[in-house]
CSV table of C-alpha atoms in Angstrom, one decimal:
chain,number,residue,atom,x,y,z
A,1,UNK,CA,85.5,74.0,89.1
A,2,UNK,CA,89.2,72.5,88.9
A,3,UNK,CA,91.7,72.8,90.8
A,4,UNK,CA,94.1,73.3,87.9
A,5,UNK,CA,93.2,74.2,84.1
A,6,UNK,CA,96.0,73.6,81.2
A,7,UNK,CA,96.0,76.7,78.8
A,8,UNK,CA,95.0,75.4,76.0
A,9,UNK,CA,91.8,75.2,73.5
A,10,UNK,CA,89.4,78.2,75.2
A,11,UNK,CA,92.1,80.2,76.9
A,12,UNK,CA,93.3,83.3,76.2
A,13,UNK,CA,97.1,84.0,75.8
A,14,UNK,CA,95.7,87.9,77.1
A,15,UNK,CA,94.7,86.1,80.3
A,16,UNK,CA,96.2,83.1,82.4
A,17,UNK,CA,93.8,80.1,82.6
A,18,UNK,CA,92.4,79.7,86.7
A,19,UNK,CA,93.6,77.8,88.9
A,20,UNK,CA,93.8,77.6,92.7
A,21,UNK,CA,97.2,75.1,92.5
A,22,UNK,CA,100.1,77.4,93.5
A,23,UNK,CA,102.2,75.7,91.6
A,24,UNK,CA,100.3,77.8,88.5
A,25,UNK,CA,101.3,80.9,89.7
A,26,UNK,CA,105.1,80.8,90.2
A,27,UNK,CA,106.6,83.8,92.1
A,28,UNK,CA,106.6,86.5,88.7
A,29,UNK,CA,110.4,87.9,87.5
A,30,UNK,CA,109.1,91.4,86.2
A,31,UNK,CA,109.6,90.0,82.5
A,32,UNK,CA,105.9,88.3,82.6
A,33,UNK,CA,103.8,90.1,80.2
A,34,UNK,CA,101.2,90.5,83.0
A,35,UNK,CA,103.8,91.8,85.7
A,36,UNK,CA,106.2,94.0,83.6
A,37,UNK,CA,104.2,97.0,84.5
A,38,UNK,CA,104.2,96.6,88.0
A,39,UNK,CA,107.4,97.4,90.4
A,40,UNK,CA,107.4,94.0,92.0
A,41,UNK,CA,109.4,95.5,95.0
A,42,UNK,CA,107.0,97.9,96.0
A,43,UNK,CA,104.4,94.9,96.7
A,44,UNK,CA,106.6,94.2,100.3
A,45,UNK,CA,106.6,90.8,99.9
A,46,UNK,CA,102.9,90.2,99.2
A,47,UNK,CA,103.6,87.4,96.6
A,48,UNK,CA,105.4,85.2,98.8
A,49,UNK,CA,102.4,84.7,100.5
A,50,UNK,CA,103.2,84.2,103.8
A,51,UNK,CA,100.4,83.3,106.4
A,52,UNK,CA,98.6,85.8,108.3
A,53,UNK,CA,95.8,86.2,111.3
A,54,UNK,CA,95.7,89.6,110.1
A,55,UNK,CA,92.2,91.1,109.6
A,56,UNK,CA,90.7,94.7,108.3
A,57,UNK,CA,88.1,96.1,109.7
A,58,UNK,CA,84.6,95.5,108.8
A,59,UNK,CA,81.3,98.0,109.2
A,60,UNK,CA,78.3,97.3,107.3
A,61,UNK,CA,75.0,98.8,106.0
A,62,UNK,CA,72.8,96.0,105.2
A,63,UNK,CA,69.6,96.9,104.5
A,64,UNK,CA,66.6,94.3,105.5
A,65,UNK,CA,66.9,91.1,103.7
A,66,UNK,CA,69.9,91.2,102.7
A,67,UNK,CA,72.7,88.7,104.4
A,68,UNK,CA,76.5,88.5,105.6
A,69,UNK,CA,78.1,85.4,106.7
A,70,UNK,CA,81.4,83.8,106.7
A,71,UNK,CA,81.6,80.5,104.9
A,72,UNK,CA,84.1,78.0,104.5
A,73,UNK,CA,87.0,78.1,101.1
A,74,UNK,CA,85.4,75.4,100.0
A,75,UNK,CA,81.6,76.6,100.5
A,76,UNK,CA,82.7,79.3,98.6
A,77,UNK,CA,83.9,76.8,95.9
A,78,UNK,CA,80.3,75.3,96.0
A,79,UNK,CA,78.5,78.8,95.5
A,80,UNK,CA,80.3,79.2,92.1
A,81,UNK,CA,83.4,81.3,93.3
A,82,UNK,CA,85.6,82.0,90.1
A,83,UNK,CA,88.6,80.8,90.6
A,84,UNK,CA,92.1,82.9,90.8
A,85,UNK,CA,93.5,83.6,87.7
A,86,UNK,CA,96.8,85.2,89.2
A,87,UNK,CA,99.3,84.8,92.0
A,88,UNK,CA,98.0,87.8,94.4
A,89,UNK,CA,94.1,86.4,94.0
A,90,UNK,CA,95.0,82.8,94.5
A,91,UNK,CA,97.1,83.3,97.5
A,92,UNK,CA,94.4,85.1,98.9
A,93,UNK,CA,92.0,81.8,98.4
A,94,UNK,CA,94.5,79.8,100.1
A,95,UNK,CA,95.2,82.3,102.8
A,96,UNK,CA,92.1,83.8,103.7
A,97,UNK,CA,90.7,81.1,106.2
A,98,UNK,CA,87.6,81.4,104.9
A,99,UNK,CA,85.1,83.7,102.7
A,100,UNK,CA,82.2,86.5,103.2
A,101,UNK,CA,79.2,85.5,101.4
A,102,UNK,CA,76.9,88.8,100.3
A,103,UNK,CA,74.2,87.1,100.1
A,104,UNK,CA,70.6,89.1,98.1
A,105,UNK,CA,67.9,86.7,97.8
A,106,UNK,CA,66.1,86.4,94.4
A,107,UNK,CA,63.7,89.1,93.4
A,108,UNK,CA,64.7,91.5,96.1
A,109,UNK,CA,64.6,94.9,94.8
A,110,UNK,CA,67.1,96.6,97.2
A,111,UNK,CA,66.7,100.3,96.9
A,112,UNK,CA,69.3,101.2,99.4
A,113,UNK,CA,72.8,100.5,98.7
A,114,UNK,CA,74.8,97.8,100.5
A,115,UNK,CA,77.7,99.2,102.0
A,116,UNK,CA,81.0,97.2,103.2
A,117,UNK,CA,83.2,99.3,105.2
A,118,UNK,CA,87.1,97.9,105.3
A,119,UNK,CA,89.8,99.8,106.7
A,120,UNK,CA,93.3,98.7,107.7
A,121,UNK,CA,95.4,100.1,110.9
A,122,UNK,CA,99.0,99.4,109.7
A,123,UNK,CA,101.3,98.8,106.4
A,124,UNK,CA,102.9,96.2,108.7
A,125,UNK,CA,99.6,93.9,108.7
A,126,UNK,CA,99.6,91.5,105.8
A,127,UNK,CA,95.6,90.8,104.9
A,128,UNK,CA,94.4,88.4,103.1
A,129,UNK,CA,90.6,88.9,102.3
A,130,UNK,CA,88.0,86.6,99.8
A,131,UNK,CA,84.5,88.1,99.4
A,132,UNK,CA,81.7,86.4,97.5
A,133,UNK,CA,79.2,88.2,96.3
A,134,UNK,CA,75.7,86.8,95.2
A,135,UNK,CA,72.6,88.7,93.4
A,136,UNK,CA,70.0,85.8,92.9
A,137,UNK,CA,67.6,86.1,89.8
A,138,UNK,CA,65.3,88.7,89.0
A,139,UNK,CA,66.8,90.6,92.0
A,140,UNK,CA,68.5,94.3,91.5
A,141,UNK,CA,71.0,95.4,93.9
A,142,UNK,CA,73.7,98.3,94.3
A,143,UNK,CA,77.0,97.3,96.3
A,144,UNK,CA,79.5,99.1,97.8
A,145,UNK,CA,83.0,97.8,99.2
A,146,UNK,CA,85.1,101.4,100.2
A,147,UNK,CA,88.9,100.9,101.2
A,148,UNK,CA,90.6,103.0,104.2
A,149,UNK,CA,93.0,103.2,106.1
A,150,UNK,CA,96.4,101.4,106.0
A,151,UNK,CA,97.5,97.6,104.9
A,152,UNK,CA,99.4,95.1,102.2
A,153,UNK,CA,95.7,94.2,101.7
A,154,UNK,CA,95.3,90.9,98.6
A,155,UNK,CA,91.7,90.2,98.0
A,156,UNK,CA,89.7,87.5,96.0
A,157,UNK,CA,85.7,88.9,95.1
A,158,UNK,CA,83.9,87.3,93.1
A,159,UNK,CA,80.4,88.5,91.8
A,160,UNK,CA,77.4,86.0,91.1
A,161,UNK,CA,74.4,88.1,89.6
A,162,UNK,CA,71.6,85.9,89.0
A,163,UNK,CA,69.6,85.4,85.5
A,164,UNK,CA,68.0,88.7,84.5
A,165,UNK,CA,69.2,90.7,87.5
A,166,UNK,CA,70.4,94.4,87.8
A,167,UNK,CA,73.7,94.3,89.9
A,168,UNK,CA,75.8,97.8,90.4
A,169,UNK,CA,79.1,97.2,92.3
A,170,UNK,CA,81.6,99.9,93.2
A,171,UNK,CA,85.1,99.5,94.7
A,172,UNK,CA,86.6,102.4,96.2
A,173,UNK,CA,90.3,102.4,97.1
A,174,UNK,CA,90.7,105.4,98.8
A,175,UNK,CA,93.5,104.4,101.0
A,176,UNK,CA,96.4,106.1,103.2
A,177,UNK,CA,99.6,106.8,101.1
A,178,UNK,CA,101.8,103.4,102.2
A,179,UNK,CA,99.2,101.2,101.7
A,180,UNK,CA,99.6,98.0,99.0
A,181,UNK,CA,96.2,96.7,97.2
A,182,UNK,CA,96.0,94.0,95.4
A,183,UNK,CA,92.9,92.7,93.9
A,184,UNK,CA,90.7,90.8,91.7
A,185,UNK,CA,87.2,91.2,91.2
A,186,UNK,CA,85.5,88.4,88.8
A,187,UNK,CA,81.8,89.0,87.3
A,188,UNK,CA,79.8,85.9,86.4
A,189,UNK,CA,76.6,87.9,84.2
A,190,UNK,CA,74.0,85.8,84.1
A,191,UNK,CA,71.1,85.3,81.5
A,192,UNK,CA,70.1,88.6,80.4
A,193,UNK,CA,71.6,90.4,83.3
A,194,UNK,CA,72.8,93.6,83.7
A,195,UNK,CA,76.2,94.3,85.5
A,196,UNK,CA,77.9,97.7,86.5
A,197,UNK,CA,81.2,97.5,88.3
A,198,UNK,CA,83.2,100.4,89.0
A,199,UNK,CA,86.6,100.4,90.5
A,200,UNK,CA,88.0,104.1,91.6
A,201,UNK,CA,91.6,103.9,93.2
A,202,UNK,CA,92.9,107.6,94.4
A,203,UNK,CA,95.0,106.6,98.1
A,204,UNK,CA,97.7,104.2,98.1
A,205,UNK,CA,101.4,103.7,97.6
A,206,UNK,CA,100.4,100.7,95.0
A,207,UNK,CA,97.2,99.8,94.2
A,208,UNK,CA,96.6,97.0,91.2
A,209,UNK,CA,93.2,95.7,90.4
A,210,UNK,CA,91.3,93.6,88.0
A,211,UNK,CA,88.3,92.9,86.6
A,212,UNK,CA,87.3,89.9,84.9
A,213,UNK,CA,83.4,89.4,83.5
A,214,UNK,CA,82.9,86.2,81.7
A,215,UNK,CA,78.9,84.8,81.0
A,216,UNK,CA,76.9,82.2,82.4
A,217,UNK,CA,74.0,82.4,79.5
A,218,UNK,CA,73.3,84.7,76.2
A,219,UNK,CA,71.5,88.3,76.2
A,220,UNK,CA,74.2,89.5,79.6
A,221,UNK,CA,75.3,93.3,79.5
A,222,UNK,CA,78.6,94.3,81.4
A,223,UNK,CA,79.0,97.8,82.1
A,224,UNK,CA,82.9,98.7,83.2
A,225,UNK,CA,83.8,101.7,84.6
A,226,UNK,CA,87.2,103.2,86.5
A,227,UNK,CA,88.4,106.3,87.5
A,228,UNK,CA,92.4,106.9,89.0
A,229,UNK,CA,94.0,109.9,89.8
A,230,UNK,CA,97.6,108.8,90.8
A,231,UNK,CA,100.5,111.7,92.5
A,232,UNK,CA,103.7,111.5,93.4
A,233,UNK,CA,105.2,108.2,93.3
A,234,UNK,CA,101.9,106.6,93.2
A,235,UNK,CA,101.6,103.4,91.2
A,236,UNK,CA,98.4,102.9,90.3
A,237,UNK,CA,97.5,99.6,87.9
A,238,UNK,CA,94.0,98.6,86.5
A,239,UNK,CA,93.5,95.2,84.6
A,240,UNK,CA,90.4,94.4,82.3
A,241,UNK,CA,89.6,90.7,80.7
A,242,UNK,CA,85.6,91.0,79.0
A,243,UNK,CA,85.7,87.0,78.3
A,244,UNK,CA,82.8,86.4,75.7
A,245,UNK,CA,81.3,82.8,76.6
A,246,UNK,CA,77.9,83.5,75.1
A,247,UNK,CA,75.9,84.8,72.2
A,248,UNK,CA,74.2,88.0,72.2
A,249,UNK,CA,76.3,89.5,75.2
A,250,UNK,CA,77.3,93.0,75.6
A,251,UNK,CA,80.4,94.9,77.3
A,252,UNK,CA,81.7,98.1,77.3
A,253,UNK,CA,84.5,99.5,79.2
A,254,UNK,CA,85.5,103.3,80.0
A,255,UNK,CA,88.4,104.0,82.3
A,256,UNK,CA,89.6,107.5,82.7
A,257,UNK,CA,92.8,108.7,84.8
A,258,UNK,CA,94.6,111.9,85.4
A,259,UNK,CA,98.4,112.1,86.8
A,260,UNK,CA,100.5,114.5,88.6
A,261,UNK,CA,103.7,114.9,90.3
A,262,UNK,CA,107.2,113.1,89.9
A,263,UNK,CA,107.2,109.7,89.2
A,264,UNK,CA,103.2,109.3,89.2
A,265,UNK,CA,102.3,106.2,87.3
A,266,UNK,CA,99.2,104.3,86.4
A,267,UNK,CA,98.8,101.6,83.8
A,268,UNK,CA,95.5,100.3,82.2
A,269,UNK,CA,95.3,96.7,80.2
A,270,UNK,CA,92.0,96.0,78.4
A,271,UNK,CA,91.9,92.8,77.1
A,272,UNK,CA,88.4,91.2,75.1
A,273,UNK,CA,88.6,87.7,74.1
A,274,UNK,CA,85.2,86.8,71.5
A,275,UNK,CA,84.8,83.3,71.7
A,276,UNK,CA,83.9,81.1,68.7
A,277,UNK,CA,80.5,80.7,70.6
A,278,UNK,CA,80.2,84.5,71.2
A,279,UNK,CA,77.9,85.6,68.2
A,280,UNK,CA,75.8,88.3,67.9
A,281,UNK,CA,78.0,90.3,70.7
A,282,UNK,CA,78.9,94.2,70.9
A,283,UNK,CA,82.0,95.2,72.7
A,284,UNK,CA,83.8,98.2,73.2
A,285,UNK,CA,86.6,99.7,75.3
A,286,UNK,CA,88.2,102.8,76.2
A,287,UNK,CA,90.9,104.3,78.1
A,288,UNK,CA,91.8,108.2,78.3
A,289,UNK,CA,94.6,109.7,80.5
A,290,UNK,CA,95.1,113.5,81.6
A,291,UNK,CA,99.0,114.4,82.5
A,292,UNK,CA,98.9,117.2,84.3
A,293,UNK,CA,102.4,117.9,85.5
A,294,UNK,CA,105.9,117.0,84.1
A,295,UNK,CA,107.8,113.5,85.7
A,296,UNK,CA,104.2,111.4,84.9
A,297,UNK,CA,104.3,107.9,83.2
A,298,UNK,CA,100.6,106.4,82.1
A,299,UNK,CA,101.1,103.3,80.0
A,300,UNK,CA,97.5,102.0,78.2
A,301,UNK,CA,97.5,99.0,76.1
A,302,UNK,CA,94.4,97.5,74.5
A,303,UNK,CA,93.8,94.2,73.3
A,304,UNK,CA,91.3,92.8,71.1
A,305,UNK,CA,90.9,88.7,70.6
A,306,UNK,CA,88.0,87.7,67.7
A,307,UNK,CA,87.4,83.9,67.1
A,308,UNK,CA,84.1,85.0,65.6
A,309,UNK,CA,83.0,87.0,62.5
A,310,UNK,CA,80.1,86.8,63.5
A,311,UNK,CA,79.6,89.6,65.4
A,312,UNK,CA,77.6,92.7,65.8
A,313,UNK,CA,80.4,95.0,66.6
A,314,UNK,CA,83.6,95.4,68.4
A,315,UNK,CA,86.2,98.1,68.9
A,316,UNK,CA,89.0,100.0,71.1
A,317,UNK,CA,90.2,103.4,71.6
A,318,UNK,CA,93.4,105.0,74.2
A,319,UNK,CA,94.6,108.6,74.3
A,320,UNK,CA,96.9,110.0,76.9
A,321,UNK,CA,97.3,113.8,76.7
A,322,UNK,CA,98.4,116.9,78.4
A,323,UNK,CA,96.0,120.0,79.1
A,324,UNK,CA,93.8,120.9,75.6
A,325,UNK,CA,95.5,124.4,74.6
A,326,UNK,CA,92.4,125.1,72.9
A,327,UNK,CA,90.4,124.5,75.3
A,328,UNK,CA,92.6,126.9,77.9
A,329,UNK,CA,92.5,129.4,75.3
A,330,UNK,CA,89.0,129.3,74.7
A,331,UNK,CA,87.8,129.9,78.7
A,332,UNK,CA,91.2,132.5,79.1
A,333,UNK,CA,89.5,134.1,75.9
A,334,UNK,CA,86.3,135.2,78.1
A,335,UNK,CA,87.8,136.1,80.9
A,336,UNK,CA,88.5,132.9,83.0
A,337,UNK,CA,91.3,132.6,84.9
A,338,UNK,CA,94.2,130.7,84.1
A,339,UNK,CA,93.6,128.5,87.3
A,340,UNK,CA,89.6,128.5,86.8
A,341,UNK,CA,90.4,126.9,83.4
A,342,UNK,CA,92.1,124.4,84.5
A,343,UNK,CA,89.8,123.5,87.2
A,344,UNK,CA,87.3,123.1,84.5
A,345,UNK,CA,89.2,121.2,82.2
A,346,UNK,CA,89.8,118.2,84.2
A,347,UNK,CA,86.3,118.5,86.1
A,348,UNK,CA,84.9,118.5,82.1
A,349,UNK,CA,87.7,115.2,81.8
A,350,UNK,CA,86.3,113.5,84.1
A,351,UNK,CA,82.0,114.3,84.8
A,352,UNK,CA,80.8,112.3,82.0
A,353,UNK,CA,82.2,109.3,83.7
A,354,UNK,CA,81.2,110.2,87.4
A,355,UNK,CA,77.4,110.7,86.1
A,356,UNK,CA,77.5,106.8,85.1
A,357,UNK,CA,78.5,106.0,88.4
A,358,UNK,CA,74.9,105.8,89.4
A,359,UNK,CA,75.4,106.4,92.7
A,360,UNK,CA,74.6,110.1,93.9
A,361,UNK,CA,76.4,110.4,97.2
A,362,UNK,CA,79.5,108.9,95.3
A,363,UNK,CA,79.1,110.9,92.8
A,364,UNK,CA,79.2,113.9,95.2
A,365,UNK,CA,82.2,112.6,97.0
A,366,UNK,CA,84.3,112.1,93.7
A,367,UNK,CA,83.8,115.6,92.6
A,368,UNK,CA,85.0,116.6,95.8
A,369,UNK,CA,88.2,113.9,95.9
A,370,UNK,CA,89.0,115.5,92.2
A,371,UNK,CA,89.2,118.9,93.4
A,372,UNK,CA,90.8,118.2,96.6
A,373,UNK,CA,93.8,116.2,94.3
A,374,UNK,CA,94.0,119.1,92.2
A,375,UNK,CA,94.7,121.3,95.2
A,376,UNK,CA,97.8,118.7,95.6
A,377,UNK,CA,99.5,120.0,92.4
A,378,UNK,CA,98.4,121.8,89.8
A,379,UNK,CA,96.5,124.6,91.2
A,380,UNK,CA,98.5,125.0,94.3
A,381,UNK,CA,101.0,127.4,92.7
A,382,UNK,CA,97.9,129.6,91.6
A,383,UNK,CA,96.7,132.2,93.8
């Protein structure tokens, strides 16, 4: 990979090109079409990128066979790390010291999921993490990397899953109030593999995330999922690019987020470039948002980029909406109560997207997060 890549021929204007050269990623304004969306003061002087020995905690569950090791930026380089394709991600490359490298052999069926523990002690701690994660071919895997605690955390991950693999990865940002996030997951699908990543973000003062899938060989699925439930204040930002590279690929997106409280924001970008090479691919995205009190701000933006006609199909939806009046009047109607009703609703908004998840403790633990945030707001005034 490059050091730096000219945009050009191949690049999308809906994505920057990579590049681990600074000098690529000049300190943003606000008026860049990827930043304008994000309070740049609020990041607490992430972005200038100042060096740190700062560290989260880790605790693991690695089930047998399965491998974590620290490896050199430029080992990480060598494994096929995709490089930064922002400011945040590739001062976390250059700042890091150094990457973990999940490491599941090829045709290991892993039925217990990985589990990567991080948590952060103080807001004051600037963290730079780079993870790299790699699902070798024919293998099938389920990953989890759950956020606690509190920092001004910037990571780089990259996912590798292996020709005709079955990869499931789930970030959870479920951090203290202060706390800053920001980070970039990038998918590499190989050959007829199947990838689900899921990126959930309820904790946190500001928490911004990507993820990118491009494809290293024709007949790949990608499977993106997200879930946000931002109050008071809260800035919460999710970031899509589905980068067609090869023929016959597949990716379908469905993020779904709910706000309440004064001055609760969350933004959602999809962006799907079809390459001229791309034919034969199916792609579809979606974003739905659920304002739930006055004083809420949810911004959605799709993008669609076709190079191709030659395609199978390719599409984009986004809705942002209060309560369904109907809906209230319907369970009212039979005797629900007002507060019952609107319990329902947003559990109804959001359970067909926690049964993809996959995962059934998660699963569990959402349902309960959902509940506990409407507690926060809209049902506290109910007795």
């Amino acid at each position: 990979m490059a050091d730096s890549l000219e945009l050009g021929a191949g690049f999308s204007h809906l994505n920057p090109p990579p590049s681990y050269d600074l000098a690529d990623h000049p300190v943003p304004t606000g008026r860049e079409e990827i930043w304008r969306f994000t309070p740049l003061k609020r990041l607490r002087g992430i972005l200038d990128g100042d060096a740190s020995d700062a560290r989260l905690t880790w605790d693991t569950t690695l089930p047998e066979g399965v491998t974590l090791t620290e490896v050199t930026a430029d080992q990480a380089r060598e494994l096929g790390e995709l490089a930064p394709n922002d400011r945040p991600s590739a001062l976390a490359a250059a700042n890091a010291g150094g990457a973990m490298l999940l490491d599941v052999p090829a045709e290991a069926e892993i039925a217990e999921p990985i589990v990567l523990r991080l948590h952060g002690s103080s807001v004051e701690d600037l963290v730079w993490g780079q993870l790299v994660i790699r699902v070798g071919r024919h293998a099938k895997a389920t990953v989890l990397v759950l956020h606690t605690g509190t920092a001004r955390y910037s990571a780089i991950t990259t996912v590798l899953a292996g020709d005709a693999s079955d990869v499931n990865v789930l970030s959870l940002q479920d951090w203290d109030d202060d706390a800053v996030h920001l980070g970039r997951d990038a998918i590499q699908v190989g050959r007829d593999a199947s990838v689900k990543h899921t990126s959930i973000s309820f904790g946190g003062d500001l928490v911004r995330m990507h993820a990118n899938v491009e494809y290293a060989g024709p007949g790949g699925s990608a499977e993106l999922l997200g879930l946000y439930f931002a109050d008071e204040g809260q800035h919460l930002e999710h970031r899509l690019f589905a980068d067609h590279t090869a023929p016959r690929t597949k990716s379908h997106v469905l993020y779904k987020g709910a706000l309440q409280g004064q001055g609760a924001h969350t933004v959602w970008i999809g962006n799907v470039l079809i390459r001229k090479v791309a034919e034969g691919i199916e792609t579809y995205e979606e974003n739905r948002n659920l304002v739930l009190s006055d004083g809420c701000q949810a911004d959605s933006v799709p993008n669609l980029e076709i190079e191709t006609g030659e395609i199978e199909g390719a599409g984009h939806a986004s809705a942002t909406a209060r309560f369904d009046d109907e809906q209230l009047f319907y369970l009212r109607s039979r005797g629900v109560s007002e507060k019952e009703s609107r319990r329902l609703v947003v559990h109804g908004f959001f359970n067909d997207l926690i049964r993809k998840v996959g995962i059934p403790s998660i699963e569990a633990q959402l349902l309960e997060t959902v509940e506990a945030e409407l507690a926060k707001n809209v049902l506290k005034d109910f007795q």
